[in-house]
Short mmCIF file of C-alpha atoms in Angstrom, two decimals:
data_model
loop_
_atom_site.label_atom_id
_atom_site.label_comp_id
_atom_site.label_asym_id
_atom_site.label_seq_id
_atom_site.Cartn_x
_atom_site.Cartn_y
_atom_site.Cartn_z
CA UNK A 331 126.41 20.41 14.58
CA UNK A 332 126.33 20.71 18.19
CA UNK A 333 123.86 18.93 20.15
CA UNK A 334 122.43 19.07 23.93
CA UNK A 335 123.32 21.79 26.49
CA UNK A 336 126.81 22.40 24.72
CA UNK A 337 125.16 24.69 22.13
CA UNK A 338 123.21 27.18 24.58
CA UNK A 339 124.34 29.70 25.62
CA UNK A 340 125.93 29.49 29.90
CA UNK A 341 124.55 31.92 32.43
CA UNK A 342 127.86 33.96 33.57
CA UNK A 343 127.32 31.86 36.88
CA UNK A 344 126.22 28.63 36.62
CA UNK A 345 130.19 26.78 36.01
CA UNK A 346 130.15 28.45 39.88
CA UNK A 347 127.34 27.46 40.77
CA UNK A 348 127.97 23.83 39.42
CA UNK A 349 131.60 23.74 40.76
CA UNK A 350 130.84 24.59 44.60
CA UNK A 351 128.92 21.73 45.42
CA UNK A 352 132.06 19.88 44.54
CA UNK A 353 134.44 22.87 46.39
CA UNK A 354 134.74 21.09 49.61
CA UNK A 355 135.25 17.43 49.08
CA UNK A 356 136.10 15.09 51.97
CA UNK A 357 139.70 13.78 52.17
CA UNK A 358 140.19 9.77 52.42
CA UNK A 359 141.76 9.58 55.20
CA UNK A 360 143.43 6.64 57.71
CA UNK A 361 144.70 6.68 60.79
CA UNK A 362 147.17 7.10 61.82
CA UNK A 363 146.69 10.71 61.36
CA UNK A 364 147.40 14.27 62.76
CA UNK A 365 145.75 17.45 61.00
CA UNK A 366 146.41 21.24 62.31
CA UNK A 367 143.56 23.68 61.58
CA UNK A 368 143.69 27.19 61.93
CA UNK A 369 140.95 30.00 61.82
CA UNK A 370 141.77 33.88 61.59
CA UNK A 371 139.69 36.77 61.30
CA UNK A 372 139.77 38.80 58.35
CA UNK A 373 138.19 41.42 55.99
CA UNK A 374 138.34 41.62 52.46
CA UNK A 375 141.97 43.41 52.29
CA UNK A 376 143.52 40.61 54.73
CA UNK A 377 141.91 37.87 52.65
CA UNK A 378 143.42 39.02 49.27
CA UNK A 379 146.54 39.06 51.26
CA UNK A 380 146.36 35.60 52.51
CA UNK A 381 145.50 34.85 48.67
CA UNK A 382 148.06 36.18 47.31
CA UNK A 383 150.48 34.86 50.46
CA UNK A 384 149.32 30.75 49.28
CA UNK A 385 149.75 31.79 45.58
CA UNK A 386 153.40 32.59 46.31
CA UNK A 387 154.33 29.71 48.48
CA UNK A 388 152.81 27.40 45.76
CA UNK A 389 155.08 29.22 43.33
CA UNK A 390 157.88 28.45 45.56
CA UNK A 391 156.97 24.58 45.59
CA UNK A 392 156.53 24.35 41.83
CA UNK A 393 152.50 23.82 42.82
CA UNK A 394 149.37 24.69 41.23
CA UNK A 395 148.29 28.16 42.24
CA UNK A 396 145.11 29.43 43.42
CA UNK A 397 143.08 31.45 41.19
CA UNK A 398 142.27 35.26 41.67
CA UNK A 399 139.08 34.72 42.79
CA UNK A 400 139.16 31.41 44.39
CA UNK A 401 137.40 31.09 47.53
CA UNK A 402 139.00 27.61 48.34
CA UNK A 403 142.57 25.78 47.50
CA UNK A 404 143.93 22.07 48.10
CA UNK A 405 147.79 20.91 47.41
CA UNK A 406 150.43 18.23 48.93
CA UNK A 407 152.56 20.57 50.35
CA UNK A 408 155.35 19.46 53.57
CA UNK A 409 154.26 15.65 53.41
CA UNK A 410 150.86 15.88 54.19
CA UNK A 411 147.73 18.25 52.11
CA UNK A 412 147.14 21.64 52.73
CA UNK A 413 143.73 22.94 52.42
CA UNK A 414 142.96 26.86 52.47
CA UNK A 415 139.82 28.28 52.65
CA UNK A 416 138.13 32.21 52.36
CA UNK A 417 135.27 32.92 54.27
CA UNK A 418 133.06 35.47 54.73
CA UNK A 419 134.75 37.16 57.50
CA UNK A 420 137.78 34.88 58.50
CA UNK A 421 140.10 32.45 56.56
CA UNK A 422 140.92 28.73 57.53
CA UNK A 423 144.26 26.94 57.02
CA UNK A 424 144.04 23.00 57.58
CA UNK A 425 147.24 20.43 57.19
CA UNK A 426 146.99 16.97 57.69
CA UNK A 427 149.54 14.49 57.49
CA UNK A 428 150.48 10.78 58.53
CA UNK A 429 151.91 10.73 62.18
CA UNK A 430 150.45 9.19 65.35
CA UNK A 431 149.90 10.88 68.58
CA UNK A 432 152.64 13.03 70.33
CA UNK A 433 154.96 15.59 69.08
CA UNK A 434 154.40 17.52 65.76
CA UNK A 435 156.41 16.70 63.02
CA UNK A 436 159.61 19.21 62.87
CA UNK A 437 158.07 20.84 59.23
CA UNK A 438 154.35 22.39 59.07
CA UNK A 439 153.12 24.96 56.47
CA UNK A 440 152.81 27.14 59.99
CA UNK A 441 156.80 27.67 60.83
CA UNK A 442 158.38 31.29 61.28
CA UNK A 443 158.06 31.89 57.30
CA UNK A 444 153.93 31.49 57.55
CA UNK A 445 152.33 34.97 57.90
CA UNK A 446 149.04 34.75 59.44
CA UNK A 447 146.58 36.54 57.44
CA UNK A 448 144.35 38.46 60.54
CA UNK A 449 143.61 37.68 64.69
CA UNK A 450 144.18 34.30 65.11
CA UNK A 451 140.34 33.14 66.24
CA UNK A 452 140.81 29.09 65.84
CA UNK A 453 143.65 26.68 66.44
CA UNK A 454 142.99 22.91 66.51
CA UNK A 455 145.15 19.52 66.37
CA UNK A 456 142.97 16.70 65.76
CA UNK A 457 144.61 13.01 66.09
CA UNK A 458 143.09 10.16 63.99
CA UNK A 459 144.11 6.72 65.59
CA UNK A 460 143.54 3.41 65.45
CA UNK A 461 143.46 2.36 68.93
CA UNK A 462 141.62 -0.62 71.06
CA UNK A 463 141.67 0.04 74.13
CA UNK A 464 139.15 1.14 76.56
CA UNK A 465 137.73 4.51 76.36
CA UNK A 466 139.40 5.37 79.74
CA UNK A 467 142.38 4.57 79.07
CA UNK A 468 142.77 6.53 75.96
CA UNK A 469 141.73 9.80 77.30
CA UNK A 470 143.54 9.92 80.95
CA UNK A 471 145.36 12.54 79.68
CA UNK A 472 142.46 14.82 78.89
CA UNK A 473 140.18 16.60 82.18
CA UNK A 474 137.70 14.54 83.25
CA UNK A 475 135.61 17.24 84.31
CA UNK A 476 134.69 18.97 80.55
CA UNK A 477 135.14 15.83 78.35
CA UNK A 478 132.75 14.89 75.84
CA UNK A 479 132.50 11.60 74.35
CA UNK A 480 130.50 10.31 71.32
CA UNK A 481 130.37 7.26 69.40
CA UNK A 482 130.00 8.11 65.46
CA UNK A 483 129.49 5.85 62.20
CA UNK A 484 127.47 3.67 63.97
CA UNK A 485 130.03 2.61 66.70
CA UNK A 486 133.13 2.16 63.95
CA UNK A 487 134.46 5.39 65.67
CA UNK A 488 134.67 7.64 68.67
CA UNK A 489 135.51 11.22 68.86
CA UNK A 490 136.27 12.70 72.41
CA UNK A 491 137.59 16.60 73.52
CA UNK A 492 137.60 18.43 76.47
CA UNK A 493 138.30 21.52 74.22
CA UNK A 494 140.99 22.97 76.35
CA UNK A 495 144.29 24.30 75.29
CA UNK A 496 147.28 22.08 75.30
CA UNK A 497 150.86 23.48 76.03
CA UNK A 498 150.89 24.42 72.24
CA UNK A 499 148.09 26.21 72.14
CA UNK A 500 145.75 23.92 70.37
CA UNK A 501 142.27 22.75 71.16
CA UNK A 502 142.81 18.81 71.00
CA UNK A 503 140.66 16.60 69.17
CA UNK A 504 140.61 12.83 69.23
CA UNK A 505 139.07 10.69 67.01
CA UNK A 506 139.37 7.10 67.52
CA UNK A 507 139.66 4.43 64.59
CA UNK A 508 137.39 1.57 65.73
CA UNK A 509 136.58 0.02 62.29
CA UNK A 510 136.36 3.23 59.99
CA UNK A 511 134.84 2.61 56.33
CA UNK A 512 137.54 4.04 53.66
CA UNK A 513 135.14 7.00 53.01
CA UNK A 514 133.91 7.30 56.42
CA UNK A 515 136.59 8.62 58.44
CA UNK A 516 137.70 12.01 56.07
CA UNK A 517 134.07 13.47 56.56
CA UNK A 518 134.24 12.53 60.61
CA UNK A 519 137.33 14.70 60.90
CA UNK A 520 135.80 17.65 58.76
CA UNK A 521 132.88 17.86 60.51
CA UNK A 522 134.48 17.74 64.04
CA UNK A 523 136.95 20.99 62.68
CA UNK A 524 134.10 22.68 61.48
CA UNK A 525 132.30 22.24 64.56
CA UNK A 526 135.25 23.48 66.56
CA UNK A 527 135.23 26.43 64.20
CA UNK A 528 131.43 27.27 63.98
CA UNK A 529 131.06 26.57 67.68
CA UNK A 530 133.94 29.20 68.75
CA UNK A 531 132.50 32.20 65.99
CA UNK A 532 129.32 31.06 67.03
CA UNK A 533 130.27 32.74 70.89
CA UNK A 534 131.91 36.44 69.24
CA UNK A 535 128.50 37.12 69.74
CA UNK A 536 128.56 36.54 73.70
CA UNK A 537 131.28 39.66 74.71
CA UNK A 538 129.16 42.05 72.11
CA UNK A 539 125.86 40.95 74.25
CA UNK A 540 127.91 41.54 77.52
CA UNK A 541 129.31 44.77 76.25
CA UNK A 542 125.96 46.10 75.52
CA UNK A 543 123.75 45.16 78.51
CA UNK A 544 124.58 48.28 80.69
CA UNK A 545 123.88 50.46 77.94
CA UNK A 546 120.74 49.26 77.12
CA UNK A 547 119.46 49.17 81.01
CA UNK A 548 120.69 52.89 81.14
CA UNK A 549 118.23 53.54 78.41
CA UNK A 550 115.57 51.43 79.69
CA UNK A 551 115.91 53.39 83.45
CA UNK A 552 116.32 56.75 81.20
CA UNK A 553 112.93 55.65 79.36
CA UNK A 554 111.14 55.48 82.53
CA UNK A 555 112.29 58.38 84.26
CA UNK A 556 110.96 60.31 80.72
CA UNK A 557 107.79 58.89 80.54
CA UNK A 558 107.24 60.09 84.22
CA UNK A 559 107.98 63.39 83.15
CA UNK A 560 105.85 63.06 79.85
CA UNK A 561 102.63 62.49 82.33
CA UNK A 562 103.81 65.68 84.19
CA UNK A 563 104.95 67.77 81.39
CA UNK A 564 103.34 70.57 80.23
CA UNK A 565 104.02 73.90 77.81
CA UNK A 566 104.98 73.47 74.22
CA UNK A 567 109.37 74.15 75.43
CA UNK A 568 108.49 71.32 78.32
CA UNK A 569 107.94 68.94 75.95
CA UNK A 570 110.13 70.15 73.09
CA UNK A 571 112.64 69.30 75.46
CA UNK A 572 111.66 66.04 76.34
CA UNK A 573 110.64 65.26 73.12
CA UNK A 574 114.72 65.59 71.90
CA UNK A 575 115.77 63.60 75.01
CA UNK A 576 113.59 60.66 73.62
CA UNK A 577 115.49 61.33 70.16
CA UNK A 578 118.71 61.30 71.58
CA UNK A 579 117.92 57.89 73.41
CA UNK A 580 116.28 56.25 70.10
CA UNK A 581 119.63 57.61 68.79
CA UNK A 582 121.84 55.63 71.02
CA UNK A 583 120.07 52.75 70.70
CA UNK A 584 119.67 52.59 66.97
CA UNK A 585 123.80 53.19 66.98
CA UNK A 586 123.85 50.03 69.24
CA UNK A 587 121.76 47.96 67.00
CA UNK A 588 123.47 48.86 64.03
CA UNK A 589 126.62 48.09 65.75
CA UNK A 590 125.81 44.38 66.51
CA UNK A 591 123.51 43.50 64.01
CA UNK A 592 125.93 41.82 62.47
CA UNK A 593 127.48 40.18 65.21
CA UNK A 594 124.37 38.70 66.60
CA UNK A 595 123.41 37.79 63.20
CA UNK A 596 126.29 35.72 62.43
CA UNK A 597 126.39 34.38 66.03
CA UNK A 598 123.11 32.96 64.97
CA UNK A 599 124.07 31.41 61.61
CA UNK A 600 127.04 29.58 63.08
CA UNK A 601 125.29 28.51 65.93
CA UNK A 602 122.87 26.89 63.25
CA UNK A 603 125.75 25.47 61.75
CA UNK A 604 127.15 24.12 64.64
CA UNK A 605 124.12 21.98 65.00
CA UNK A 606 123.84 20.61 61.62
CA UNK A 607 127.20 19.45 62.06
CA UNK A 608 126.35 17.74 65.11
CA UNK A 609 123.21 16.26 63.27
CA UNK A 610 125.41 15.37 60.17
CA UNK A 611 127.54 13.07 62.46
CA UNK A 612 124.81 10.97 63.92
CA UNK A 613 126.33 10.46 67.30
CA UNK A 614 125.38 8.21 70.06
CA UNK A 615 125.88 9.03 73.64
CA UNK A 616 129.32 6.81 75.07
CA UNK A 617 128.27 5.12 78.92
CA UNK A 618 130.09 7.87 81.69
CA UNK A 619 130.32 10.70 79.33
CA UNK A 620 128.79 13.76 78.33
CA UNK A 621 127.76 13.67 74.20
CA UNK A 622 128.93 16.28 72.37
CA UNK A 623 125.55 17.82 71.38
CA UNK A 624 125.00 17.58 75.22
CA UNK A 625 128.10 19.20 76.00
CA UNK A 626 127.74 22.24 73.88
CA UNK A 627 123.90 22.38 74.44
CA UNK A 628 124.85 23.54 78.01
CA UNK A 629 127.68 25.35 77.02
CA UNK A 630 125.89 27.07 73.95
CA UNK A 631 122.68 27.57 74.72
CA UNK A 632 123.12 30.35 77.64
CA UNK A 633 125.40 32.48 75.67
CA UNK A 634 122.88 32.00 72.32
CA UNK A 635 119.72 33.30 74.79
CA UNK A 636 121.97 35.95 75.88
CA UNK A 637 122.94 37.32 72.60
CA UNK A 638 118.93 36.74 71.85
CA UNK A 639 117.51 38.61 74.97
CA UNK A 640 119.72 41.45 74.25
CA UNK A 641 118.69 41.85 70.27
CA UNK A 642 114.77 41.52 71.75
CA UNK A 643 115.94 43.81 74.20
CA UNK A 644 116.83 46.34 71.21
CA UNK A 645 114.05 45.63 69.66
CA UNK A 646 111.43 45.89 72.42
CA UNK A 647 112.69 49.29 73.71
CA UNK A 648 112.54 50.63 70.19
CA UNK A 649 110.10 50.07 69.88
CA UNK A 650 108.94 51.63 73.14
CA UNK A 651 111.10 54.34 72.31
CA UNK A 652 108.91 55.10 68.83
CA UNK A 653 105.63 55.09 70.57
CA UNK A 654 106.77 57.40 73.55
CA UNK A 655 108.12 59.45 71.07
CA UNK A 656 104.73 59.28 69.32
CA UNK A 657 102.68 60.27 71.63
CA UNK A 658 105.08 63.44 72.77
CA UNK A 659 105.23 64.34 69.08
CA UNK A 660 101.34 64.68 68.61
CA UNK A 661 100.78 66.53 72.04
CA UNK A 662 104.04 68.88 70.81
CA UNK A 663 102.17 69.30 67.22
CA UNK A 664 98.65 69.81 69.58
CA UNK A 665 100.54 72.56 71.35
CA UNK A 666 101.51 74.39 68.03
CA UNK A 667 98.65 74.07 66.23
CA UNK A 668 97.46 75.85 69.20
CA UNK A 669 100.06 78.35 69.24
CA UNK A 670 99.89 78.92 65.38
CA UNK A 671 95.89 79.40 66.06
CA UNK A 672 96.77 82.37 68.92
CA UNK A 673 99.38 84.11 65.77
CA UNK A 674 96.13 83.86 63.14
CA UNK A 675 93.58 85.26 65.96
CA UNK A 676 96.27 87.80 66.56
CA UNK A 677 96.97 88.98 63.01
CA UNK A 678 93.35 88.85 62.12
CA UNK A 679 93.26 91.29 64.63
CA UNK A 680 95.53 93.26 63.86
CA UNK A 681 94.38 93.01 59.97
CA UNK A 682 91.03 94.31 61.32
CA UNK A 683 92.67 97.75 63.09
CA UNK A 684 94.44 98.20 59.72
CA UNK A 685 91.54 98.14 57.64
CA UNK A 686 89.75 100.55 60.07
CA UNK A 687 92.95 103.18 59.84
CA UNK A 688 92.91 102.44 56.05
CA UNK A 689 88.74 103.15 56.12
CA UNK A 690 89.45 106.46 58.07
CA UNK A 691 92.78 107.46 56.35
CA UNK A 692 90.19 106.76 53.08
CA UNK A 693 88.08 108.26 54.09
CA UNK A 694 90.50 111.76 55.33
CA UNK A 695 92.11 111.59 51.91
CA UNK A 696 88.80 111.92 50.23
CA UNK A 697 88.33 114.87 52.13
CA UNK A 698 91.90 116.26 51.06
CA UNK A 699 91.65 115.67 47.85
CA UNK A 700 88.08 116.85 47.40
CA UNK A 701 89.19 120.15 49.08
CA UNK A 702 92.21 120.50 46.78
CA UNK A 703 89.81 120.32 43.59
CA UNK A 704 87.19 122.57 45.13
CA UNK A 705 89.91 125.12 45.39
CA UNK A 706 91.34 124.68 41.99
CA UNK A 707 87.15 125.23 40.75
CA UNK A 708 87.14 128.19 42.96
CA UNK A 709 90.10 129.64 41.25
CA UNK A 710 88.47 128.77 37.83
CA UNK A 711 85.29 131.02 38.89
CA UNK A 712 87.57 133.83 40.03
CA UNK A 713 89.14 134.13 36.09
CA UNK A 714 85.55 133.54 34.56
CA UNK A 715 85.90 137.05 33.77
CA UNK A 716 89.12 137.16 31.47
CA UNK A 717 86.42 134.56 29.39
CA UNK A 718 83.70 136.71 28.82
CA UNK A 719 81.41 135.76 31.54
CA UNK A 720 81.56 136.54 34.97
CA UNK A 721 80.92 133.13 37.79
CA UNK A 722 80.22 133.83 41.54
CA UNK A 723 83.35 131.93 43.29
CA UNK A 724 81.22 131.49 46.13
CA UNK A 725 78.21 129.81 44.83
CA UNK A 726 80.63 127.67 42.02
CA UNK A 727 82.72 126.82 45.11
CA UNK A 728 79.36 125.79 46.85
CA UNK A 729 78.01 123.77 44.23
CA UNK A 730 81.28 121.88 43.02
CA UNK A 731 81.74 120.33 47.09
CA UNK A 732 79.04 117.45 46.71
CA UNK A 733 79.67 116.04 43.30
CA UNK A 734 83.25 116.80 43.88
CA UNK A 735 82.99 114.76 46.96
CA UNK A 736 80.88 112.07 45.31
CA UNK A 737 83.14 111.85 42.33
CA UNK A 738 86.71 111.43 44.58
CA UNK A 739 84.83 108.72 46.58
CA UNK A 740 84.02 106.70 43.66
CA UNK A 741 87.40 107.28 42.16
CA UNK A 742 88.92 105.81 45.12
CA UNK A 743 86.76 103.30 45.72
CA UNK A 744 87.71 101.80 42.17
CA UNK A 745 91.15 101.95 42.75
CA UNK A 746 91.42 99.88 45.97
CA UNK A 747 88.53 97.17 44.54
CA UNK A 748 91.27 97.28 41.77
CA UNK A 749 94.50 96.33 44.07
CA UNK A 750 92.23 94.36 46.43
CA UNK A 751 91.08 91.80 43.17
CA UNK A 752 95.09 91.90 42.28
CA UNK A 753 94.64 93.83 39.30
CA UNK A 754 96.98 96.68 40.57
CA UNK A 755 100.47 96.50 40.18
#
């Protein structure tokens, strides 16, 4: 009999959910080390491509494959480990292998037969070493005047960038060996990539800002110049008219938000990401050099509050836009309400000088018929003789004119009380 968790019954999801905390694991790593790290944009098409792109080069190698729906994939692949990773919108490619600092080894995963999944967003070489010299010395190479130092692990290791681009292309990355713990050093050198990563998706967000500030200050002067005319506007067409100008402006707007929504939002979530990675790697400020949180704090930060004035930007002048528009609607629906008042006072009218004709043309067609039957008695008195008795066609005639009369009035009468209480047809 089976006993404990083994003999319920799983949730569809919870081997996933189980599995990714363990997705990511840090590498043991010692220097000396080099590691290439690439980011590229992609959508859900590209990344099945790059997918299916690792699962045939590990077929070539005689290496484990990725599953179909893997999100994440780690094998020893050109002398070092390849690590391959699917994100929401963009797909990482790390390699690290043993080497010191200098030229790339001849063979990468990244020669002329790698196919790069989408836009290539991220490229990195980071350099673990073991080095004791001063700080100074070490990074001569790299420009003094955007370097960022940090001492990490409690002083057992330094990490240093001036994130430029070196001849190859790559951002360069230096972490320095100064007494590294086994375990210490792999999560060091994730972090830092990750922070290079996060920190450069973090700024998409900065040319979408940029691209939309003109726009929004042509609405915003448009807005103003409207709401001058809405204080001078008047007649229902007047401010019909304005009232779809305002529309087409909360139109163009709305398109605009809907547009970077995304963008900003995701500029915000790796910019929070960016700082938990800083946090994660407990740095302390090195003497004569910018930290790294201090580095990208004044690098950052104006590009996150522009990204952040512009979405309260959006949001503000919707806002604006909704109650102008407000406003403009109830005077508009004042105006025809009005109008539709002048149409009911105008067809009552009207309904009143067509129940007068219909009183007098009632009142004629009593007469006409009453005339018709008078004659018809009249005629009736004139053959009273071929009867037996003989009738005076005048006095008959006479006579038969007031109950005739009374009798067609009452007959018509009924017949319109009839129609009028919808019982005619």
């Amino acid at each position: 009999m089976r006993e404990g968790p083994r003999r319920f019954e799983d949730h569809p999801l919870r081997g996933a959910v189980l599995h990714e905390i363990h997705a990511r694991p840090f590498l043991m790593m010692e220097a000396p080390r080099i590691v290439l790290s690439f980011a590229f944009m992609t959508d859900a098409a590209q990344s099945a491509a790059a997918r299916g792109s690792l699962a045939a080069l590990c077929a070539r190698n005689g290496l484990p494959q990725p599953a179909a729906d893997a999100r994440h994939h780690v094998v020893d692949l050109a002398g070092g480990t390849l690590r391959w990773e699917s994100h929401a919108e963009f797909t990482t490619y790390s390699w690290d292998v043993r080497g010191s600092a200098g030229a790339l080894p001849a063979d990468t995963p990244f020669g002329e037969a790698f196919e790069p999944p989408g836009p290539l967003m991220v490229a990195v070489r980071l350099d673990l070493v073991s080095d004791d010299r001063p700080v100074a010395d070490i990074l001569a190479s790299y420009d003094p005047g955007s370097l960022a130092v940090s001492e990490v692990a409690g002083g057992r290791g330094v990490i240093a960038s001036d994130f430029r681009e070196d001849g190859d292309g790559y951002t360069r990355l230096l972490v320095i060996d100064r007494g590294f713990e086994p375990q210490e050093a792999g999560p060091v050198v994730q972090r830092l990539l990750e922070l290079e990563t996060y920190r450069t998706l973090a700024l998409l967000g900065l040319p979408e800002a940029q691209r939309l500030q003109p726009e929004i200050r042509r609405i915003e002067t448009q807005l103003v110049a409207n709401t001058a005319r809405f204080r001078s506007s008047e007649g229902f067409e007047a401010n019909r008219r304005l009232l779809d100008d305002l529309t087409a402006l909360a139109g163009e707007l709305e398109a605009g938000a809907a547009e970077s929504a995304f963008r900003f939002g995701a500029s915000r979530a790796y910019s929070e990401i960016t700082h938990l990675r800083l946090n994660a790697m407990s740095e302390r400020p090195t003497p004569g050099y910018s930290s790294f949180t201090a580095y990208l704090a004044r690098r950052m930060a104006p590009a996150m509050r522009t990204c952040q004035t512009v979405e309260s930007r959006q949001q503000d002048l919707s806002r604006k836009l909704a109650r102008a528009a407000a406003l403009l609607r109830a005077r508009v629906d004042v105006e025809l309400s009005q109008q539709n008042r002048a149409l009911l006072d105008s067809m009552n009218r009207r309904a009143r000088l067509q129940l007068r004709l219909q009183q007098t043309v009632e009142g004629l067609s009593v007469a006409a018929i009453s005339y018709y039957i008078v004659g018809l008695i009249g005629y009736l008195a004139k053959g009273s003789p071929m009867v037996g008795f003989e009738l005076d066609p005048t006095h008959v005639t006479a006579f038969a004119v007031i109950p005739v009369a009374l009798f067609v009035w009452f007959l018509v009468r009924r017949i319109r009380s009839r129609h009028d209480d919808g019982h005619g047809d």
